[in-house]
Amino acid sequence: MKKLIRFAIAGGLGFIVDAGVLAALLHLTPLGPFIARLIAIALAMATTWAFNRTFTFDRSGRSLAVEGFRYGSVGVTAALVNYGLYSALLLSLPTLQPLIAMVLATAASMFFSFFGYSRFVFRGKAE
């Protein structure tokens, strides 16, 4: 249960970074919602990796490079699911605000992320 709570905290931090960067880029730059979201997702992923590696899961016992590659693999897959849902929502509902689409897509991809990180990335070698 402690891992799930810490994962939720990491996700909350990632969500704040994702939403904050997306909102800032949409407000301060000419970037549209699709490019801005790619940048926001990348920064959120870096934030959650640092938190999850330090506080949520025990280190896997693998090298930092291997663990980072595994985290990236799960993260990129989850991000593709998240971005795909986000894009589909914006394209099918043109009046939907990008931040609302982000919230819905993030919620939908959260379960995939936890399973992938806990089973593929941070599970020890001997498990």
N, CA, C and O atoms as a MOPAC input file, in Angstrom:
PM7 MOZYME 1SCF
protein

 N      0.82100 1    -1.18800 1     0.00000 1
 C      0.00000 1     0.00000 1     0.00000 1
 C      0.86800 1     1.25600 1     0.00000 1
 O      0.51900 1     2.26300 1    -0.61700 1
 N      2.02000 1     1.18400 1     0.71100 1
 C      2.92000 1     2.32900 1     0.77100 1
 C      3.44100 1     2.68400 1    -0.62700 1
 O      3.57100 1     3.86000 1    -0.96600 1
 N      3.73700 1     1.65300 1    -1.43800 1
 C      4.21000 1     1.91900 1    -2.80100 1
 C      3.14100 1     2.61500 1    -3.62900 1
 O      3.43800 1     3.52600 1    -4.40200 1
 N      1.91900 1     2.19100 1    -3.46900 1
 C      0.82700 1     2.79400 1    -4.23100 1
 C      0.64100 1     4.26300 1    -3.84600 1
 O      0.40600 1     5.10500 1    -4.71200 1
 N      0.74400 1     4.56900 1    -2.56600 1
 C      0.61600 1     5.95900 1    -2.11100 1
 C      1.76300 1     6.80400 1    -2.64900 1
 O      1.55400 1     7.91900 1    -3.12900 1
 N      2.97000 1     6.26900 1    -2.56800 1
 C      4.11600 1     7.01700 1    -3.09700 1
 C      4.04000 1     7.16100 1    -4.61400 1
 O      4.42600 1     8.19000 1    -5.16800 1
 N      3.53900 1     6.11800 1    -5.28000 1
 C      3.35200 1     6.21000 1    -6.72400 1
 C      2.33600 1     7.30200 1    -7.05400 1
 O      2.49800 1     8.03300 1    -8.03100 1
 N      1.30200 1     7.40700 1    -6.24600 1
 C      0.29600 1     8.45600 1    -6.45100 1
 C      0.90600 1     9.84300 1    -6.23800 1
 O      0.57600 1    10.79000 1    -6.95100 1
 N      1.79900 1     9.95200 1    -5.25300 1
 C      2.48300 1    11.23000 1    -5.02600 1
 C      3.36900 1    11.56800 1    -6.22900 1
 O      3.37000 1    12.70000 1    -6.71300 1
 N      4.11900 1    10.57600 1    -6.70200 1
 C      4.95700 1    10.79500 1    -7.89100 1
 C      4.09100 1    11.20000 1    -9.08000 1
 O      4.43200 1    12.11200 1    -9.83300 1
 N      2.97300 1    10.51200 1    -9.23300 1
 C      2.05300 1    10.85100 1   -10.31000 1
 C      1.49200 1    12.25300 1   -10.15800 1
 O      1.31100 1    12.96700 1   -11.14400 1
 N      1.21600 1    12.64600 1    -8.91900 1
 C      0.73600 1    14.00000 1    -8.66400 1
 C      1.77900 1    15.04500 1    -9.03900 1
 O      1.45900 1    16.07200 1    -9.63600 1
 N      3.03100 1    14.76800 1    -8.67900 1
 C      4.11100 1    15.68200 1    -9.07000 1
 C      4.24800 1    15.74100 1   -10.59000 1
 O      4.38400 1    16.81500 1   -11.17600 1
 N      4.21000 1    14.57400 1   -11.21000 1
 C      4.29000 1    14.52500 1   -12.67200 1
 C      3.12800 1    15.25900 1   -13.31500 1
 O      3.29600 1    15.94500 1   -14.32400 1
 N      1.95200 1    15.11000 1   -12.72900 1
 C      0.76800 1    15.79400 1   -13.24100 1
 C      0.92900 1    17.30900 1   -13.13500 1
 O      0.58800 1    18.04100 1   -14.06400 1
 N      1.44600 1    17.77500 1   -12.00300 1
 C      1.65800 1    19.21500 1   -11.82000 1
 C      2.66300 1    19.74300 1   -12.84900 1
 O      2.46100 1    20.80600 1   -13.43600 1
 N      3.74000 1    18.99500 1   -13.06000 1
 C      4.72300 1    19.40400 1   -14.06700 1
 C      4.08700 1    19.39300 1   -15.45400 1
 O      4.23300 1    20.34900 1   -16.21500 1
 N      3.38300 1    18.31500 1   -15.77900 1
 C      2.73000 1    18.18000 1   -17.08600 1
 C      1.74800 1    19.32800 1   -17.32700 1
 O      1.81600 1    20.00600 1   -18.35200 1
 N      0.84600 1    19.53700 1   -16.39000 1
 C     -0.17000 1    20.58700 1   -16.53600 1
 C      0.45600 1    21.97900 1   -16.53000 1
 O      0.06400 1    22.84000 1   -17.31800 1
 N      1.41900 1    22.19800 1   -15.65200 1
 C      2.05600 1    23.51000 1   -15.55800 1
 C      2.83800 1    23.87200 1   -16.80900 1
 O      2.73700 1    24.98800 1   -17.31800 1
 N      3.61800 1    22.91600 1   -17.29900 1
 C      4.39600 1    23.17000 1   -18.51000 1
 C      3.46300 1    23.34200 1   -19.70500 1
 O      3.66400 1    24.23800 1   -20.52400 1
 N      2.44000 1    22.48600 1   -19.81100 1
 C      1.48100 1    22.61300 1   -20.91100 1
 C      0.80900 1    23.98200 1   -20.87700 1
 O      0.74800 1    24.66900 1   -21.89700 1
 N      0.31400 1    24.37400 1   -19.72900 1
 C     -0.36400 1    25.68100 1   -19.61000 1
 C      0.59200 1    26.82700 1   -19.93800 1
 O      0.22400 1    27.76300 1   -20.64700 1
 N      1.81500 1    26.75100 1   -19.42400 1
 C      2.78800 1    27.82000 1   -19.68700 1
 C      3.14000 1    27.90400 1   -21.16500 1
 O      3.20000 1    28.99500 1   -21.73300 1
 N      3.36900 1    26.76100 1   -21.78100 1
 C      3.72300 1    26.77000 1   -23.20200 1
 C      2.57000 1    27.25800 1   -24.06500 1
 O      2.78300 1    27.97400 1   -25.04400 1
 N      1.35700 1    26.87500 1   -23.70800 1
 C      0.20200 1    27.33900 1   -24.48400 1
 C     -0.00600 1    28.84200 1   -24.32000 1
 O     -0.42300 1    29.52500 1   -25.25500 1
 N      0.28600 1    29.34600 1   -23.13400 1
 C      0.06700 1    30.77000 1   -22.84400 1
 C      1.21900 1    31.66000 1   -23.32800 1
 O      0.98900 1    32.77900 1   -23.78700 1
 N      2.45400 1    31.16400 1   -23.22600 1
 C      3.62000 1    32.00300 1   -23.46100 1
 C      4.30500 1    31.80900 1   -24.81100 1
 O      5.16600 1    32.60400 1   -25.18900 1
 N      3.93100 1    30.76300 1   -25.53500 1
 C      4.60000 1    30.48700 1   -26.81000 1
 C      3.55900 1    30.27800 1   -27.90400 1
 O      2.37400 1    30.09900 1   -27.62200 1
 N      4.00700 1    30.30100 1   -29.13800 1
 C      3.07600 1    30.01800 1   -30.23700 1
 C      2.87200 1    28.51900 1   -30.47700 1
 O      2.17500 1    28.12700 1   -31.41300 1
 N      3.47500 1    27.69200 1   -29.63900 1
 C      3.31300 1    26.24600 1   -29.81100 1
 C      1.84200 1    25.86100 1   -29.64600 1
 O      1.14200 1    26.39600 1   -28.78600 1
 N      1.39800 1    24.95900 1   -30.45500 1
 C      0.03600 1    24.46700 1   -30.33100 1
 C     -0.05900 1    23.40200 1   -29.25700 1
 O      0.94700 1    23.05200 1   -28.64000 1
 N     -1.25800 1    22.88000 1   -29.02700 1
 C     -1.45400 1    21.91200 1   -27.94400 1
 C     -0.75700 1    20.57600 1   -28.16500 1
 O     -0.50200 1    19.85600 1   -27.20000 1
 N     -0.44600 1    20.22800 1   -29.40000 1
 C      0.18000 1    18.93000 1   -29.65600 1
 C      1.68800 1    18.95800 1   -29.37300 1
 O      2.20000 1    18.05900 1   -28.70500 1
 N      2.39400 1    19.95700 1   -29.86100 1
 C      3.83000 1    20.08100 1   -29.59600 1
 C      4.07000 1    20.41800 1   -28.12700 1
 O      4.96600 1    19.85600 1   -27.49700 1
 N      3.28100 1    21.32400 1   -27.58900 1
 C      3.43200 1    21.70100 1   -26.18300 1
 C      3.27400 1    20.48300 1   -25.27500 1
 O      3.99400 1    20.35300 1   -24.28600 1
 N      2.35900 1    19.61100 1   -25.59600 1
 C      2.12500 1    18.42800 1   -24.75700 1
 C      3.28900 1    17.46400 1   -24.82100 1
 O      3.61700 1    16.83600 1   -23.81500 1
 N      3.92900 1    17.32600 1   -25.98300 1
 C      5.09600 1    16.44700 1   -26.07900 1
 C      6.20500 1    16.91600 1   -25.13600 1
 O      6.83300 1    16.10000 1   -24.46000 1
 N      6.43900 1    18.20100 1   -25.09000 1
 C      7.45700 1    18.76200 1   -24.19300 1
 C      7.04300 1    18.55100 1   -22.73600 1
 O      7.86600 1    18.16900 1   -21.90400 1
 N      5.78500 1    18.79800 1   -22.43300 1
 C      5.28700 1    18.64100 1   -21.06100 1
 C      5.39400 1    17.19200 1   -20.59000 1
 O      5.78900 1    16.93600 1   -19.45200 1
 N      5.04900 1    16.25700 1   -21.45000 1
 C      5.13500 1    14.84000 1   -21.08600 1
 C      6.58200 1    14.45300 1   -20.79200 1
 O      6.84200 1    13.74700 1   -19.81700 1
 N      7.51900 1    14.90100 1   -21.61000 1
 C      8.92900 1    14.55500 1   -21.40400 1
 C      9.42800 1    15.06700 1   -20.05300 1
 O     10.12500 1    14.34500 1   -19.34000 1
 N      9.08500 1    16.28200 1   -19.70300 1
 C      9.52000 1    16.83100 1   -18.41300 1
 C      8.82800 1    16.13500 1   -17.24100 1
 O      9.44600 1    15.91200 1   -16.19900 1
 N      7.56600 1    15.79600 1   -17.40400 1
 C      6.84900 1    15.06900 1   -16.35400 1
 C      7.44700 1    13.67800 1   -16.15200 1
 O      7.55700 1    13.20700 1   -15.02000 1
 N      7.83300 1    13.02500 1   -17.24200 1
 C      8.42000 1    11.68800 1   -17.14500 1
 C      9.74500 1    11.73100 1   -16.39000 1
 O     10.02000 1    10.85100 1   -15.57400 1
 N     10.55900 1    12.73100 1   -16.65000 1
 C     11.83300 1    12.87100 1   -15.93000 1
 C     11.58300 1    13.09900 1   -14.43900 1
 O     12.30300 1    12.56200 1   -13.59700 1
 N     10.58200 1    13.88000 1   -14.12300 1
 C     10.23000 1    14.15100 1   -12.72300 1
 C      9.78700 1    12.88200 1   -12.01000 1
 O     10.24200 1    12.60100 1   -10.90200 1
 N      8.89800 1    12.11100 1   -12.64000 1
 C      8.39200 1    10.90600 1   -11.97200 1
 C      9.47500 1     9.83600 1   -11.84300 1
 O      9.49200 1     9.09200 1   -10.86300 1
 N     10.37800 1     9.75200 1   -12.81900 1
 C     11.46400 1     8.77200 1   -12.70600 1
 C     12.32100 1     9.08200 1   -11.48600 1
 O     12.63400 1     8.18500 1   -10.70400 1
 N     12.69800 1    10.33000 1   -11.32000 1
 C     13.53500 1    10.70200 1   -10.18400 1
 C     12.82800 1    10.38400 1    -8.86200 1
 O     13.44400 1     9.83800 1    -7.94600 1
 N     11.55300 1    10.71900 1    -8.76100 1
 C     10.81400 1    10.46200 1    -7.52400 1
 C     10.62000 1     8.96400 1    -7.30500 1
 O     10.88500 1     8.46300 1    -6.21300 1
 N     10.16200 1     8.24300 1    -8.33000 1
 C      9.91700 1     6.80800 1    -8.17500 1
 C     11.18700 1     6.05300 1    -7.83300 1
 O     11.15300 1     5.13200 1    -7.01700 1
 N     12.29400 1     6.41600 1    -8.43300 1
 C     13.55800 1     5.72300 1    -8.18200 1
 C     14.03400 1     5.97000 1    -6.75900 1
 O     14.61500 1     5.08600 1    -6.13100 1
 N     13.79100 1     7.15200 1    -6.25900 1
 C     14.28600 1     7.52400 1    -4.94500 1
 C     13.34700 1     7.11900 1    -3.80700 1
 O     13.80500 1     6.65700 1    -2.76200 1
 N     12.04100 1     7.29000 1    -4.00200 1
 C     11.10000 1     7.13400 1    -2.88700 1
 C     10.08200 1     6.00400 1    -3.02300 1
 O      9.68800 1     5.41700 1    -2.01500 1
 N      9.64700 1     5.68500 1    -4.23500 1
 C      8.52400 1     4.76100 1    -4.38500 1
 C      8.94000 1     3.29900 1    -4.38600 1
 O      8.44500 1     2.49700 1    -3.59300 1
 N      9.84500 1     2.96800 1    -5.27500 1
 C     10.24400 1     1.57700 1    -5.45900 1
 C     11.67100 1     1.39100 1    -4.96800 1
 O     12.46900 1     2.32800 1    -4.99200 1
 N     11.98600 1     0.18800 1    -4.52500 1
 C     13.37100 1    -0.11300 1    -4.20300 1
 C     14.14800 1    -0.14000 1    -5.50900 1
 O     13.61600 1    -0.49100 1    -6.56200 1
 N     15.41200 1     0.23500 1    -5.41900 1
 C     16.23300 1     0.15900 1    -6.62500 1
 C     16.22600 1    -1.28400 1    -7.10000 1
 O     16.17400 1    -2.21400 1    -6.29500 1
 N     16.28000 1    -1.46100 1    -8.40000 1
 C     16.11900 1    -2.78900 1    -8.98200 1
 C     17.35100 1    -3.65400 1    -8.82900 1
 O     17.24600 1    -4.87600 1    -8.94200 1
 N     18.49600 1    -3.08400 1    -8.58100 1
 C     19.72800 1    -3.86400 1    -8.54900 1
 C     20.39500 1    -3.88100 1    -9.91300 1
 O     21.50200 1    -4.40100 1   -10.05100 1
 N     19.75500 1    -3.33200 1   -10.90500 1
 C     20.33100 1    -3.21200 1   -12.23700 1
 C     21.11500 1    -1.90400 1   -12.30600 1
 O     20.97700 1    -1.03200 1   -11.44800 1
 N     21.92800 1    -1.79200 1   -13.33200 1
 C     22.66200 1    -0.53700 1   -13.51000 1
 C     21.68000 1     0.60000 1   -13.78300 1
 O     20.54600 1     0.37800 1   -14.20800 1
 N     22.14200 1     1.81600 1   -13.52800 1
 C     21.32300 1     2.99000 1   -13.78300 1
 C     20.90200 1     3.05500 1   -15.25100 1
 O     19.77500 1     3.44300 1   -15.55900 1
 N     21.80800 1     2.67700 1   -16.15600 1
 C     21.49500 1     2.71100 1   -17.58400 1
 C     20.39300 1     1.70500 1   -17.94200 1
 O     19.47000 1     2.03400 1   -18.68600 1
 N     20.48900 1     0.49800 1   -17.41900 1
 C     19.47500 1    -0.52900 1   -17.70800 1
 C     18.14100 1    -0.12500 1   -17.08700 1
 O     17.09400 1    -0.21500 1   -17.72800 1
 N     18.19100 1     0.31800 1   -15.83900 1
 C     16.96200 1     0.74600 1   -15.17600 1
 C     16.34900 1     1.93500 1   -15.91200 1
 O     15.13400 1     1.98900 1   -16.10200 1
 N     17.17900 1     2.88100 1   -16.32100 1
 C     16.69200 1     4.04000 1   -17.06900 1
 C     16.07000 1     3.63500 1   -18.40100 1
 O     15.05200 1     4.19400 1   -18.80700 1
 N     16.67700 1     2.66900 1   -19.07800 1
 C     16.11600 1     2.18700 1   -20.34400 1
 C     14.76500 1     1.51800 1   -20.11000 1
 O     13.81300 1     1.75500 1   -20.85400 1
 N     14.68400 1     0.68700 1   -19.08500 1
 C     13.41100 1     0.02900 1   -18.78300 1
 C     12.34800 1     1.05100 1   -18.38900 1
 O     11.19900 1     0.96000 1   -18.82200 1
 N     12.73500 1     2.01500 1   -17.57400 1
 C     11.78500 1     3.06000 1   -17.17700 1
 C     11.33000 1     3.83300 1   -18.40700 1
 O     10.14400 1     4.11300 1   -18.57900 1
 N     12.28300 1     4.16900 1   -19.24700 1
 C     11.95200 1     4.88400 1   -20.47600 1
 C     11.02800 1     4.08900 1   -21.37700 1
 O     10.11700 1     4.64900 1   -21.98700 1
 N     11.26000 1     2.78300 1   -21.46400 1
 C     10.40800 1     1.93400 1   -22.30600 1
 C      8.96100 1     1.93600 1   -21.82500 1
 O      8.03200 1     2.10800 1   -22.61300 1
 N      8.78600 1     1.74500 1   -20.53200 1
 C      7.43400 1     1.78300 1   -19.96600 1
 C      6.87000 1     3.19700 1   -20.07500 1
 O      5.71700 1     3.39100 1   -20.45900 1
 N      7.70100 1     4.18100 1   -19.73100 1
 C      7.25300 1     5.56800 1   -19.76700 1
 C      6.83900 1     6.02500 1   -21.15500 1
 O      5.82200 1     6.70000 1   -21.31600 1
 N      7.63000 1     5.65800 1   -22.15500 1
 C      7.29500 1     6.05200 1   -23.52700 1
 C      6.02000 1     5.35700 1   -23.98100 1
 O      5.18000 1     5.96900 1   -24.64000 1
 N      5.87200 1     4.08500 1   -23.63200 1
 C      4.64200 1     3.37000 1   -24.00000 1
 C      3.43300 1     4.00800 1   -23.32400 1
 O      2.40700 1     4.23500 1   -23.96500 1
 N      3.55300 1     4.29700 1   -22.03400 1
 C      2.45100 1     4.95600 1   -21.31700 1
 C      2.19600 1     6.34700 1   -21.89500 1
 O      1.04800 1     6.77200 1   -22.02600 1
 N      3.27500 1     7.05100 1   -22.23700 1
 C      3.12800 1     8.38400 1   -22.82000 1
 C      2.43900 1     8.31600 1   -24.18800 1
 O      1.64800 1     9.19600 1   -24.52600 1
 N      2.73200 1     7.28600 1   -24.96500 1
 C      2.06000 1     7.12500 1   -26.26600 1
 C      0.56300 1     6.86900 1   -26.07900 1
 O     -0.26800 1     7.41000 1   -26.80900 1
 N      0.23800 1     6.04200 1   -25.10000 1
 C     -1.17700 1     5.80900 1   -24.78900 1
 C     -1.81800 1     7.12900 1   -24.35300 1
 O     -2.88800 1     7.50300 1   -24.83300 1
 N     -1.15400 1     7.81800 1   -23.44600 1
 C     -1.64900 1     9.08600 1   -22.91700 1
 C     -1.79700 1    10.11100 1   -24.05000 1
 O     -2.84600 1    10.74200 1   -24.18100 1
 N     -0.76400 1    10.27600 1   -24.85700 1
 C     -0.78300 1    11.26200 1   -25.94000 1
 C     -1.80800 1    10.88500 1   -27.00800 1
 O     -2.47100 1    11.75500 1   -27.57300 1
 N     -1.93200 1     9.59500 1   -27.28100 1
 C     -2.93400 1     9.14200 1   -28.25200 1
 C     -4.35100 1     9.48100 1   -27.80100 1
 O     -5.16500 1     9.96500 1   -28.58800 1
 N     -4.63400 1     9.22400 1   -26.53300 1
 C     -5.95400 1     9.56700 1   -25.99100 1
 C     -6.17000 1    11.07700 1   -25.98400 1
 O     -7.24400 1    11.55800 1   -26.34600 1
 N     -5.15300 1    11.81600 1   -25.57300 1
 C     -5.20400 1    13.27600 1   -25.55500 1
 C     -5.50900 1    13.81000 1   -26.95800 1
 O     -6.40100 1    14.64000 1   -27.13400 1
 N     -4.76700 1    13.33000 1   -27.94200 1
 C     -4.96100 1    13.78200 1   -29.32200 1
 C     -6.33100 1    13.40200 1   -29.85100 1
 O     -7.00000 1    14.20900 1   -30.49700 1
 N     -6.75000 1    12.17300 1   -29.57600 1
 C     -8.07000 1    11.72200 1   -30.04000 1
 C     -9.18200 1    12.58000 1   -29.44600 1
 O    -10.14500 1    12.93000 1   -30.12900 1
 N     -9.03800 1    12.91100 1   -28.17700 1
 C    -10.04200 1    13.76800 1   -27.53300 1
 C    -10.08400 1    15.15600 1   -28.17600 1
 O    -11.15900 1    15.67800 1   -28.46800 1
 N     -8.91200 1    15.74600 1   -28.39200 1
 C     -8.88300 1    17.08400 1   -28.97800 1
 C     -9.38200 1    17.09500 1   -30.42200 1
 O    -10.05700 1    18.03300 1   -30.84600 1
 N     -9.04700 1    16.05700 1   -31.16300 1
 C     -9.47700 1    15.99800 1   -32.56300 1
 C    -10.96200 1    15.67800 1   -32.70000 1
 O    -11.62300 1    16.17700 1   -33.61100 1
 N    -11.48400 1    14.85700 1   -31.80900 1
 C    -12.90400 1    14.48200 1   -31.91100 1
 C    -13.82100 1    15.49100 1   -31.20400 1
 O    -15.00800 1    15.57700 1   -31.51900 1
 N    -13.27800 1    16.24100 1   -30.26600 1
 C    -14.05300 1    17.25000 1   -29.54000 1
 C    -13.29700 1    18.58000 1   -29.61400 1
 O    -12.64500 1    18.96900 1   -28.64500 1
 N    -13.37600 1    19.28000 1   -30.74400 1
 C    -12.55300 1    20.47800 1   -30.95000 1
 C    -12.74900 1    21.59000 1   -29.91500 1
 O    -11.86900 1    22.43600 1   -29.75800 1
 N    -13.85100 1    21.60700 1   -29.22700 1
 C    -14.06800 1    22.65900 1   -28.21900 1
 C    -13.51100 1    22.28300 1   -26.84400 1
 O    -13.52200 1    23.10300 1   -25.92500 1
 N    -13.03300 1    21.06400 1   -26.70100 1
 C    -12.47900 1    20.61100 1   -25.42800 1
 C    -11.16800 1    21.34600 1   -25.13900 1
 O    -10.30900 1    21.46400 1   -26.01400 1
 N    -11.02500 1    21.82900 1   -23.92900 1
 C     -9.80400 1    22.51200 1   -23.51700 1
 C     -8.65900 1    21.50500 1   -23.39500 1
 O     -8.87300 1    20.40600 1   -22.88300 1
 N     -7.44600 1    21.84800 1   -23.85300 1
 C     -6.32200 1    20.91700 1   -23.76900 1
 C     -6.04600 1    20.39200 1   -22.36100 1
 O     -5.69400 1    19.22200 1   -22.21300 1
 N     -6.19400 1    21.21300 1   -21.32800 1
 C     -5.92900 1    20.73600 1   -19.96700 1
 C     -6.94900 1    19.68500 1   -19.52400 1
 O     -6.60600 1    18.77200 1   -18.77300 1
 N     -8.18200 1    19.80200 1   -19.97600 1
 C     -9.19000 1    18.78600 1   -19.64100 1
 C     -8.86000 1    17.48300 1   -20.35200 1
 O     -8.95600 1    16.40700 1   -19.76100 1
 N     -8.47300 1    17.57800 1   -21.61700 1
 C     -8.06800 1    16.38400 1   -22.36500 1
 C     -6.86100 1    15.73000 1   -21.70100 1
 O     -6.77500 1    14.50300 1   -21.64900 1
 N     -5.93000 1    16.53200 1   -21.19500 1
 C     -4.75400 1    16.00900 1   -20.50800 1
 C     -5.14900 1    15.24300 1   -19.25300 1
 O     -4.62700 1    14.15800 1   -18.99900 1
 N     -6.06200 1    15.79700 1   -18.47200 1
 C     -6.50400 1    15.14300 1   -17.24500 1
 C     -7.13500 1    13.79000 1   -17.56400 1
 O     -6.80500 1    12.79200 1   -16.92400 1
 N     -8.02000 1    13.74400 1   -18.52500 1
 C     -8.69800 1    12.49900 1   -18.88000 1
 C     -7.72300 1    11.45200 1   -19.40900 1
 O     -7.80500 1    10.28100 1   -19.03700 1
 N     -6.81200 1    11.86400 1   -20.26700 1
 C     -5.83900 1    10.92600 1   -20.83400 1
 C     -4.86900 1    10.42000 1   -19.77600 1
 O     -4.49300 1     9.24800 1   -19.78300 1
 N     -4.46900 1    11.29300 1   -18.87400 1
 C     -3.54600 1    10.90400 1   -17.81200 1
 C     -4.19800 1     9.89200 1   -16.87000 1
 O     -3.57000 1     8.90600 1   -16.48400 1
 N     -5.42400 1    10.12900 1   -16.51100 1
 C     -6.13800 1     9.18900 1   -15.63600 1
 C     -6.24700 1     7.81100 1   -16.28400 1
 O     -6.08100 1     6.79000 1   -15.61600 1
 N     -6.52100 1     7.78700 1   -17.56700 1
 C     -6.67800 1     6.51300 1   -18.26600 1
 C     -5.36500 1     5.73200 1   -18.37200 1
 O     -5.37800 1     4.50100 1   -18.36200 1
 N     -4.24200 1     6.43100 1   -18.47400 1
 C     -2.96600 1     5.72700 1   -18.64700 1
 C     -2.24400 1     5.42800 1   -17.32900 1
 O     -1.21300 1     4.75700 1   -17.33000 1
 N     -2.76600 1     5.91100 1   -16.22800 1
 C     -2.12900 1     5.75300 1   -14.92200 1
 C     -1.97100 1     4.28200 1   -14.51000 1
 O     -0.92900 1     3.90800 1   -13.97100 1
 N     -2.95800 1     3.46800 1   -14.74600 1
 C     -2.90700 1     2.06400 1   -14.33000 1
 C     -1.83500 1     1.30000 1   -15.09200 1
 O     -1.12000 1     0.48000 1   -14.51600 1
 N     -1.72600 1     1.56900 1   -16.37500 1
 C     -0.68000 1     0.93800 1   -17.17800 1
 C      0.69900 1     1.29400 1   -16.60800 1
 O      1.56800 1     0.43100 1   -16.48700 1
 N      0.88700 1     2.55200 1   -16.26500 1
 C      2.16900 1     3.02000 1   -15.74700 1
 C      2.55600 1     2.29200 1   -14.46200 1
 O      3.67900 1     1.80100 1   -14.34400 1
 N      1.64500 1     2.21800 1   -13.50800 1
 C      1.97300 1     1.56600 1   -12.23900 1
 C      2.35500 1     0.11100 1   -12.46100 1
 O      3.35500 1    -0.35500 1   -11.91600 1
 N      1.58200 1    -0.60300 1   -13.24500 1
 C      1.87400 1    -2.01500 1   -13.49900 1
 C      3.23800 1    -2.16100 1   -14.16500 1
 O      4.04000 1    -2.99500 1   -13.74500 1
 N      3.50900 1    -1.37800 1   -15.17600 1
 C      4.78100 1    -1.47300 1   -15.88800 1
 C      5.97100 1    -1.12800 1   -15.01900 1
 O      6.98000 1    -1.83300 1   -15.03800 1
 N      5.86600 1    -0.04800 1   -14.25600 1
 C      6.98500 1     0.35000 1   -13.41000 1
 C      7.22900 1    -0.64900 1   -12.28500 1
 O      8.37300 1    -0.99000 1   -11.98700 1
 N      6.16100 1    -1.11300 1   -11.66900 1
 C      6.33300 1    -2.00800 1   -10.52300 1
 C      6.76000 1    -3.41100 1   -10.94700 1
 O      7.46100 1    -4.08700 1   -10.19400 1
 N      6.36000 1    -3.85800 1   -12.11800 1
 C      6.67000 1    -5.23200 1   -12.55500 1
 C      7.88200 1    -5.33400 1   -13.47400 1
 O      8.59100 1    -6.34000 1   -13.44600 1
 N      8.12900 1    -4.31900 1   -14.28000 1
 C      9.17400 1    -4.41400 1   -15.28400 1
 C     10.41500 1    -3.59900 1   -14.93600 1
 O     11.52900 1    -4.00100 1   -15.27300 1
 N     10.24300 1    -2.48000 1   -14.27600 1
 C     11.38300 1    -1.59000 1   -14.05000 1
 C     12.02700 1    -1.82300 1   -12.69500 1
 O     13.22600 1    -2.08800 1   -12.61700 1
 N     11.25000 1    -1.72800 1   -11.63200 1
 C     11.82600 1    -1.71600 1   -10.29800 1
 C     11.76400 1    -3.06300 1    -9.58300 1
 O     12.18400 1    -3.15900 1    -8.43000 1
 N     11.26500 1    -4.07400 1   -10.21900 1
 C     11.28700 1    -5.40500 1    -9.62000 1
 C     12.72800 1    -5.89600 1    -9.64600 1
 O     13.40900 1    -5.78100 1   -10.66500 1
 N     13.18300 1    -6.43400 1    -8.54800 1
 C     14.56100 1    -6.88200 1    -8.45300 1
 C     14.87900 1    -8.00000 1    -9.42200 1
 O     13.97600 1    -8.65500 1    -9.94200 1
 N     16.15800 1    -8.22100 1    -9.66600 1
 C     16.61400 1    -9.26100 1   -10.59500 1
 C     16.14000 1   -10.64300 1   -10.18200 1
 O     15.74100 1   -11.44400 1   -11.02800 1
 N     16.18200 1   -10.92800 1    -8.88600 1
 C     15.86900 1   -12.27700 1    -8.40200 1
 C     14.38600 1   -12.55400 1    -8.33600 1
 O     13.99100 1   -13.71000 1    -8.18300 1
 N     13.54600 1   -11.53400 1    -8.44600 1
 C     12.11400 1   -11.73900 1    -8.30500 1
 C     11.52200 1   -12.34900 1    -9.54500 1
 O     10.31700 1   -12.59100 1    -9.59900 1

